[in-house]
Coordinates of C-alpha atoms and ligand atoms in Angstrom, one line a residue:
X1 CA -75.5 45.9 83.4
X2 CA -75.1 43.9 80.2
X3 CA -77.6 43.6 77.3
X4 CA -80.1 41.0 77.8
X5 CA -79.7 37.6 76.1
X6 CA -82.6 37.0 73.8
X7 CA -83.3 33.5 72.4
X8 CA -86.9 33.7 72.0
X9 CA -88.7 34.7 68.5
X10 CA -89.3 38.6 68.5
X11 CA -92.7 39.7 68.1
X12 CA -93.5 39.7 64.2
X13 CA -94.2 43.0 62.7
X14 CA -96.4 43.5 59.5
X15 CA -95.7 40.9 57.1
X16 CA -92.8 41.1 54.6
X17 CA -93.6 41.4 51.0
X18 CA -94.0 38.3 48.9
X19 CA -90.9 37.4 47.0
X20 CA -89.9 34.5 45.0
X21 CA -87.0 33.6 47.2
X22 CA -89.7 32.9 50.0
X23 CA -91.9 30.6 47.6
X24 CA -90.9 27.4 46.0
X25 CA -91.6 26.7 42.2
X26 CA -95.3 25.5 42.6
X27 CA -96.0 28.5 44.8
X28 CA -94.4 30.9 42.1
X29 CA -96.3 29.4 39.6
X30 CA -99.8 29.9 41.5
X31 CA -98.9 33.5 42.1
X32 CA -98.1 33.9 38.3
X33 CA -101.3 32.4 37.5
X34 CA -103.4 34.7 39.8
X35 CA -101.9 37.5 37.8
X36 CA -102.7 35.7 34.5
X37 CA -99.3 34.9 33.7
X38 CA -98.3 31.5 32.3
X39 CA -96.8 29.1 34.7
X40 CA -93.3 28.6 32.5
X41 CA -92.4 32.2 33.5
X42 CA -91.6 30.7 36.9
X43 CA -88.6 29.2 35.9
X44 CA -87.6 31.9 33.7
X45 CA -87.7 34.2 36.8
X46 CA -85.9 31.6 39.0
X47 CA -83.1 31.4 36.3
X48 CA -82.7 35.2 35.9
X49 CA -82.9 35.8 39.9
X50 CA -80.6 32.8 41.3
X51 CA -78.7 32.2 38.0
X52 CA -78.0 35.7 36.6
X53 CA -78.5 37.7 39.7
X54 CA -81.0 40.0 38.4
X55 CA -83.4 41.0 40.9
X56 CA -85.6 43.7 39.0
X57 CA -88.2 42.3 36.5
X58 CA -87.9 45.6 34.6
X59 CA -84.7 44.3 33.4
X60 CA -85.5 40.7 32.4
X61 CA -85.5 41.1 28.8
X62 CA -86.9 37.6 28.2
X63 CA -90.2 38.7 29.8
X64 CA -92.8 40.6 27.8
X65 CA -92.3 44.4 28.2
X66 CA -95.9 44.8 29.2
X67 CA -95.9 42.0 32.0
X68 CA -92.4 43.0 33.6
X69 CA -94.2 45.7 36.1
X70 CA -97.1 43.3 37.2
X71 CA -94.5 40.3 37.6
X72 CA -92.3 42.3 39.5
X73 CA -94.9 43.6 42.0
X74 CA -96.3 40.0 42.6
X75 CA -92.9 38.2 43.0
X76 CA -89.8 40.5 42.9
X77 CA -90.4 43.5 45.2
X78 CA -87.1 45.2 46.1
X79 CA -86.2 43.6 49.6
X80 CA -83.0 45.4 50.1
X81 CA -82.8 49.2 49.8
X82 CA -79.0 50.5 49.5
X83 CA -78.1 52.8 52.2
X84 CA -74.4 53.0 51.3
X85 CA -72.0 51.1 49.6
X86 CA -68.3 51.6 50.9
X87 CA -65.2 50.2 49.7
X88 CA -61.6 49.6 51.0
X89 CA -58.5 47.5 50.4
X90 CA -58.3 48.7 46.8
X91 CA -61.9 48.0 46.1
X92 CA -61.4 44.5 47.0
X93 CA -63.5 44.7 50.4
X94 CA -66.9 46.1 49.8
X95 CA -69.4 46.7 52.5
X96 CA -73.3 47.2 51.8
X97 CA -75.7 48.8 54.5
X98 CA -79.3 47.9 53.5
X99 CA -82.6 49.0 54.6
X100 CA -85.4 46.4 54.7
X101 CA -89.1 47.0 54.4
X102 CA -89.9 47.9 57.8
X103 CA -86.9 50.2 58.4
X104 CA -84.4 47.6 60.0
X105 CA -80.7 47.8 58.8
X106 CA -78.4 45.2 58.0
X107 CA -74.8 44.9 56.5
X108 CA -73.0 42.5 54.2
X109 CA -69.5 42.4 53.2
X110 CA -67.8 41.2 50.1
X111 CA -64.2 40.3 50.3
X112 CA -62.1 39.3 47.2
X113 CA -58.9 37.2 47.4
X114 CA -56.9 35.6 44.7
X115 CA -58.4 32.3 44.9
X116 CA -62.1 33.1 46.2
X117 CA -64.9 35.9 46.5
X118 CA -66.6 35.7 49.7
X119 CA -69.8 37.3 51.1
X120 CA -70.2 38.0 54.8
X121 CA -74.0 37.9 55.1
X122 CA -76.4 38.8 58.2
X123 CA -79.0 36.3 59.4
X124 CA -80.7 38.6 61.8
X125 CA -81.3 42.5 62.1
X126 CA -79.3 42.9 65.2
X127 CA -78.2 40.0 67.6
X128 CA -79.9 38.6 70.8
X129 CA -76.8 37.0 71.9
X130 CA -75.3 39.9 73.8
X131 CA -71.7 39.2 73.6
X132 CA -69.9 42.2 75.3
X133 CA -67.2 42.5 72.6
X134 CA -69.2 42.6 69.7
X135 CA -70.8 45.6 68.4
X136 CA -73.9 43.9 67.0
X137 CA -74.5 42.5 70.3
X138 CA -74.6 45.7 72.0
X139 CA -77.9 46.9 70.2
X140 CA -79.9 43.7 70.8
X141 CA -82.2 41.9 68.6
X142 CA -84.1 43.9 66.3
X143 CA -85.8 40.8 64.2
X144 CA -85.0 37.5 62.4
X145 CA -84.5 38.1 58.4
X146 CA -86.8 36.3 56.2
X147 CA -85.3 33.7 54.1
X148 CA -85.8 36.0 51.1
X149 CA -83.9 38.7 52.8
X150 CA -81.0 36.4 53.5
X151 CA -80.9 35.1 50.0
X152 CA -81.0 38.4 48.4
X153 CA -78.3 39.6 50.1
X154 CA -76.5 36.7 48.5
X155 CA -77.7 37.4 44.9
X156 CA -77.0 41.2 45.6
X157 CA -73.5 40.2 46.6
X158 CA -72.8 38.2 43.6
X159 CA -74.2 40.9 41.1
X160 CA -72.0 43.6 43.1
X161 CA -69.0 41.4 42.9
X162 CA -69.5 40.8 39.1
X163 CA -70.2 44.5 38.4
X164 CA -67.1 45.4 40.2
X165 CA -64.9 42.9 38.5
X166 CA -64.2 41.2 41.6
X167 CA -65.1 37.9 40.1
X168 CA -67.6 35.2 40.7
X169 CA -69.2 34.7 44.2
X170 CA -67.6 31.5 45.6
X171 CA -68.1 31.6 49.2
X172 CA -70.5 32.5 51.7
X173 CA -69.8 33.0 55.7
X174 CA -72.6 33.6 58.1
X175 CA -70.7 36.1 60.1
X176 CA -72.3 39.4 59.7
X177 CA -75.3 40.5 62.0
X178 CA -77.1 38.0 64.1
X179 CA -77.0 34.5 65.5
X180 CA -77.9 32.3 62.2
X181 CA -78.9 29.3 64.5
X182 CA -81.4 31.6 66.3
X183 CA -83.1 31.8 63.0
X184 CA -83.1 28.4 62.1
X185 CA -86.1 27.8 60.0
X186 CA -85.1 30.7 58.0
X187 CA -81.7 29.9 57.8
X188 CA -82.5 26.2 56.9
X189 CA -84.2 27.3 53.9
X190 CA -81.8 29.9 53.0
X191 CA -78.8 27.4 52.8
X192 CA -80.8 25.1 50.7
X193 CA -81.4 28.0 48.3
X194 CA -78.0 29.0 48.1
X195 CA -76.5 25.8 47.6
X196 CA -79.1 24.2 45.0
X197 CA -78.1 24.3 41.4
X198 CA -79.6 26.8 39.1
X199 CA -82.5 27.4 38.6
X200 CA -83.8 26.1 42.1
X201 CA -81.2 28.1 44.0
X202 CA -77.8 29.9 43.4
X203 CA -75.8 27.1 43.0
X204 CA -72.9 27.7 45.6
X205 CA -71.2 24.5 46.9
X206 CA -72.2 23.6 50.1
X207 CA -68.6 23.1 51.3
X208 CA -68.0 26.7 50.6
X209 CA -70.6 27.9 52.9
X210 CA -69.9 28.5 56.7
X211 CA -72.4 28.8 59.3
X212 CA -70.7 30.7 62.5
X213 CA -72.6 30.1 66.0
X214 CA -72.2 30.9 69.5
X215 CA -73.1 27.4 70.1
X216 CA -76.7 26.4 70.1
X217 CA -76.5 23.0 70.9
X218 CA -79.6 21.4 69.8
X219 CA -79.6 23.4 66.6
X220 CA -76.0 22.4 65.8
X221 CA -77.6 18.7 65.7
X222 CA -80.4 19.8 63.5
X223 CA -77.8 21.2 61.1
X224 CA -75.9 18.1 61.1
X225 CA -78.9 16.1 60.5
X226 CA -79.9 18.8 57.4
X227 CA -77.5 16.6 55.2
X228 CA -75.8 19.8 53.6
X229 CA -72.1 19.5 54.2
X230 CA -71.7 23.3 55.1
X231 CA -68.9 24.2 57.4
X232 CA -69.6 24.9 61.2
X233 CA -67.9 27.5 63.0
X234 CA -67.9 27.8 66.7
X235 CA -67.2 31.0 68.4
X236 CA -65.5 29.8 71.5
X237 CA -63.2 32.8 72.5
X238 CA -62.5 31.1 75.9
X239 CA -61.4 27.4 76.8
X240 CA -62.9 27.7 80.3
X241 CA -66.5 28.1 81.5
X242 CA -65.9 30.8 83.9
X243 CA -64.7 33.4 81.2
X244 CA -66.6 32.1 78.5
X245 CA -70.0 32.6 80.8
X246 CA -69.0 36.5 80.3
X247 CA -67.5 36.7 76.8
X248 CA -70.5 34.7 75.1
X249 CA -73.4 34.8 77.7
X250 CA -75.0 31.7 76.1
X251 CA -72.5 29.8 77.6
X252 CA -74.5 30.1 80.7
X253 CA -76.9 27.8 79.2
X254 CA -74.6 25.3 77.1
X255 CA -71.2 25.0 78.4
X256 CA -68.0 24.6 76.8
X257 CA -67.8 20.7 76.9
X258 CA -71.3 20.5 75.3
X259 CA -70.7 23.0 72.7
X260 CA -67.4 21.0 71.9
X261 CA -69.1 17.8 71.9
X262 CA -72.0 19.0 69.6
X263 CA -69.0 20.3 67.2
X264 CA -67.3 17.0 67.2
X265 CA -70.6 15.3 66.4
X266 CA -71.1 17.5 63.7
X267 CA -67.5 16.7 62.2
X268 CA -68.3 13.0 62.4
X269 CA -71.5 13.2 60.6
X270 CA -70.4 15.7 58.0
X271 CA -67.0 14.6 57.7
X272 CA -65.9 18.3 57.9
X273 CA -63.3 19.9 59.8
X274 CA -64.9 22.4 62.6
X275 CA -63.6 26.0 63.0
X276 CA -63.1 27.4 66.3
X277 CA -63.2 31.3 66.4
X278 CA -61.2 32.8 69.1
X279 CA -61.2 36.6 69.3
X280 CA -57.6 37.6 70.8
X281 CA -58.5 40.1 73.7
X282 CA -55.5 41.6 75.4
X283 CA -55.0 40.4 79.1
X284 CA -58.6 38.8 78.8
X285 CA -58.4 35.4 77.1
X286 CA -54.9 35.5 75.6
X287 CA -52.8 33.9 78.4
X288 CA -50.5 31.1 77.6
X289 CA -52.3 28.7 79.9
X290 CA -55.5 29.4 78.2
X291 CA -53.7 28.5 75.1
X292 CA -52.6 25.1 76.5
X293 CA -55.9 24.4 78.2
X294 CA -57.5 25.3 74.4
X295 CA -55.0 23.1 72.8
X296 CA -55.8 20.1 75.2
X297 CA -59.5 20.5 74.4
X298 CA -58.9 20.4 70.7
X299 CA -56.0 18.0 70.5
X300 CA -56.6 15.2 68.0
X301 CA -59.8 16.6 66.9
X302 CA -61.1 17.5 63.1
X303 CA -60.6 21.1 63.9
X304 CA -58.9 24.3 62.8
X305 CA -58.7 27.4 64.9
X306 CA -59.0 30.9 63.5
X307 CA -57.8 33.5 66.0
X308 CA -59.3 36.9 65.3
X309 CA -57.6 39.9 66.5
X310 CA -60.2 41.9 68.4
X311 CA -61.7 44.8 66.5
X312 CA -62.4 47.0 69.6
X313 CA -65.9 48.5 69.7
X314 CA -66.4 52.2 70.4
X315 CA -66.1 53.2 74.1
X316 CA -64.6 49.4 74.9
X317 CA -61.9 49.1 77.4
X318 CA -60.9 46.0 75.7
X319 CA -58.1 46.0 73.0
X320 CA -56.5 43.3 70.6
X321 CA -53.6 41.1 72.0
X322 CA -50.2 42.6 71.2
X323 CA -48.6 40.6 68.1
X324 CA -46.0 38.8 70.4
X325 CA -48.8 37.4 72.7
X326 CA -50.8 36.4 69.8
X327 CA -47.7 34.6 68.3
X328 CA -47.1 32.6 71.4
X329 CA -50.8 31.8 71.6
X330 CA -50.5 30.3 68.0
X331 CA -47.1 28.6 68.8
X332 CA -48.7 26.7 72.0
X333 CA -51.6 25.8 70.1
X334 CA -49.6 24.4 67.3
X335 CA -47.3 22.8 69.7
X336 CA -50.4 20.8 70.8
X337 CA -51.0 19.6 67.2
X338 CA -53.7 22.0 66.5
X339 CA -53.9 23.7 63.0
X340 CA -54.3 27.4 64.0
X341 CA -54.3 30.5 61.7
X342 CA -54.6 34.2 62.5
X343 CA -57.6 35.7 60.4
X344 CA -56.8 39.0 58.4
X345 CA -58.8 41.9 59.2
X346 CA -60.3 43.1 56.0
X347 CA -62.6 45.9 56.0
X348 CA -61.6 47.8 59.1
X349 CA -61.7 51.1 57.6
X350 CA -65.3 50.9 56.4
X351 CA -66.3 49.4 59.8
X352 CA -67.0 46.2 57.9
X353 CA -64.5 43.8 59.9
X354 CA -65.6 41.0 62.3
X355 CA -67.7 42.3 65.2
X356 CA -68.0 45.9 63.7
X357 CA -71.3 45.6 62.0
X358 CA -73.9 47.7 63.9
X359 CA -75.6 49.9 61.3
X360 CA -78.7 50.7 63.3
X361 CA -76.8 51.9 66.1
X362 CA -74.8 54.3 63.9
X363 CA -77.6 55.4 61.8
X364 CA -79.6 56.5 64.9
X365 CA -76.5 58.6 65.8
X366 CA -76.4 57.5 69.0
X367 CA -73.0 55.8 70.4
X368 CA -74.6 52.8 71.5
X369 CA -74.7 50.8 74.7
X370 CA -71.0 49.8 74.4
X371 CA -70.0 53.3 73.8
X372 CA -72.0 54.5 77.0
X373 CA -70.5 51.8 79.4
X374 CA -67.8 49.6 79.0
X375 CA -69.1 46.1 79.6
X376 CA -67.5 43.0 80.7
X377 CA -65.0 44.7 83.3
X378 CA -64.3 41.5 85.4
X379 CA -63.3 39.4 82.4
X380 CA -60.5 42.2 81.9
X381 CA -59.4 41.7 85.6
X382 CA -57.4 38.5 85.1
Ligands
SAH401 N1 -73.5 35.1 65.9 C1 -72.4 34.2 65.2 C2 -71.9 35.2 63.9 C3 -71.2 36.3 64.4 S1 -69.9 37.1 63.6 C4 -71.2 33.9 66.0 O1 -71.2 34.4 67.0 O2 -70.6 32.9 65.5 C5 -68.5 36.1 63.3 C6 -67.4 36.2 64.4 O3 -66.9 37.6 64.7 C7 -67.8 35.5 65.8 O4 -66.9 34.5 66.1 C8 -67.9 36.6 66.8 O5 -67.5 36.2 68.0 C9 -66.4 37.5 66.0 N2 -66.6 38.8 66.7 C10 -67.7 39.8 67.0 N3 -67.3 40.8 67.7 C11 -66.0 40.9 67.5 C12 -64.9 41.9 67.6 N4 -65.2 43.2 68.2 N5 -63.6 41.6 67.1 C13 -63.1 40.4 66.7 N6 -64.0 39.3 66.2 C14 -65.3 39.7 66.8

């Protein structure tokens, strides 16, 4: 009845076009020499792309005009074709839908706040984790994004934020489409490029980058060993295995206790507070006893809870928890000494809020499987 859980690497399609964000400096230099360009242009290109967020060689005025086309073709093909760019919240939330070289669609969202500008980016086209309350999860996994496709979302977000007067991009959250840790090799390279100083990378502080995961335990350990102090967010959504098995199907493989152990280990190694994401779903996971159980599991740990009011997906019978229920949940967690806040719900009008990203489903003009059949009925029967 539900969408299949997919952990395996999807079948590769035709190769992605070569892009400088998939190459290191030496790789860039060797491509340049193949097309008869001096090696020093590699640094120039990387400075322009990572540092000034220029992705189009024809706009790089420090390159000889006659060489721009050949260099662009060899190293800077357009990876993300904008399908549409929408904004709301007075222009302070911007969602972009991109078409990739093979027709796959992904979305990213920019959110400008008084003290920071955050880009929410995708790590996969679609998602294989099949969480029944998430729009992306209903479409299944299309494919992993390449490193350059991930990095290019960040570069485009930085440029869009600057062009629209929103300010300098300061934070990245991997909370768009996909399960970042299911695309580990590409994610790892992208994290290094996002955080390395210009011209080797985009120069965003690792402390301002958040990787959100359903809880792929062995890969959380790899992330901890990577030596990048990025923030880890774990999508828990239930404190008990019975309900979490249904809300986050990968829980049938790695249980709540194992996921939390991996999170505490991550906090120990990186000395960073872990975030616990918890979508508040009316009468499903919002009972006072679940707040108390969650409080008991998290008490005394280096942790912060982010409660996310559920954004109901089309056709789902699930709804957000009423505000008084949410307030009681917060009160009980805080009473247990657990730092807790409720996430704002930016971008709802443009389907850019948490769990609403499902470009491929919408563009295909079908309501999606969530629309055809409400999932997870047993979870709602508490
Ligand atoms: N695969 C990663 C990133 C997903 S999106 C992960 O699961 O962590 C980031 C957050 O949005 C996750 O916590 C996810 O569970 C949550 N989310 C998904 N659908 C949602 C919805 N309909 N309403 C509220 N939050 C949702």
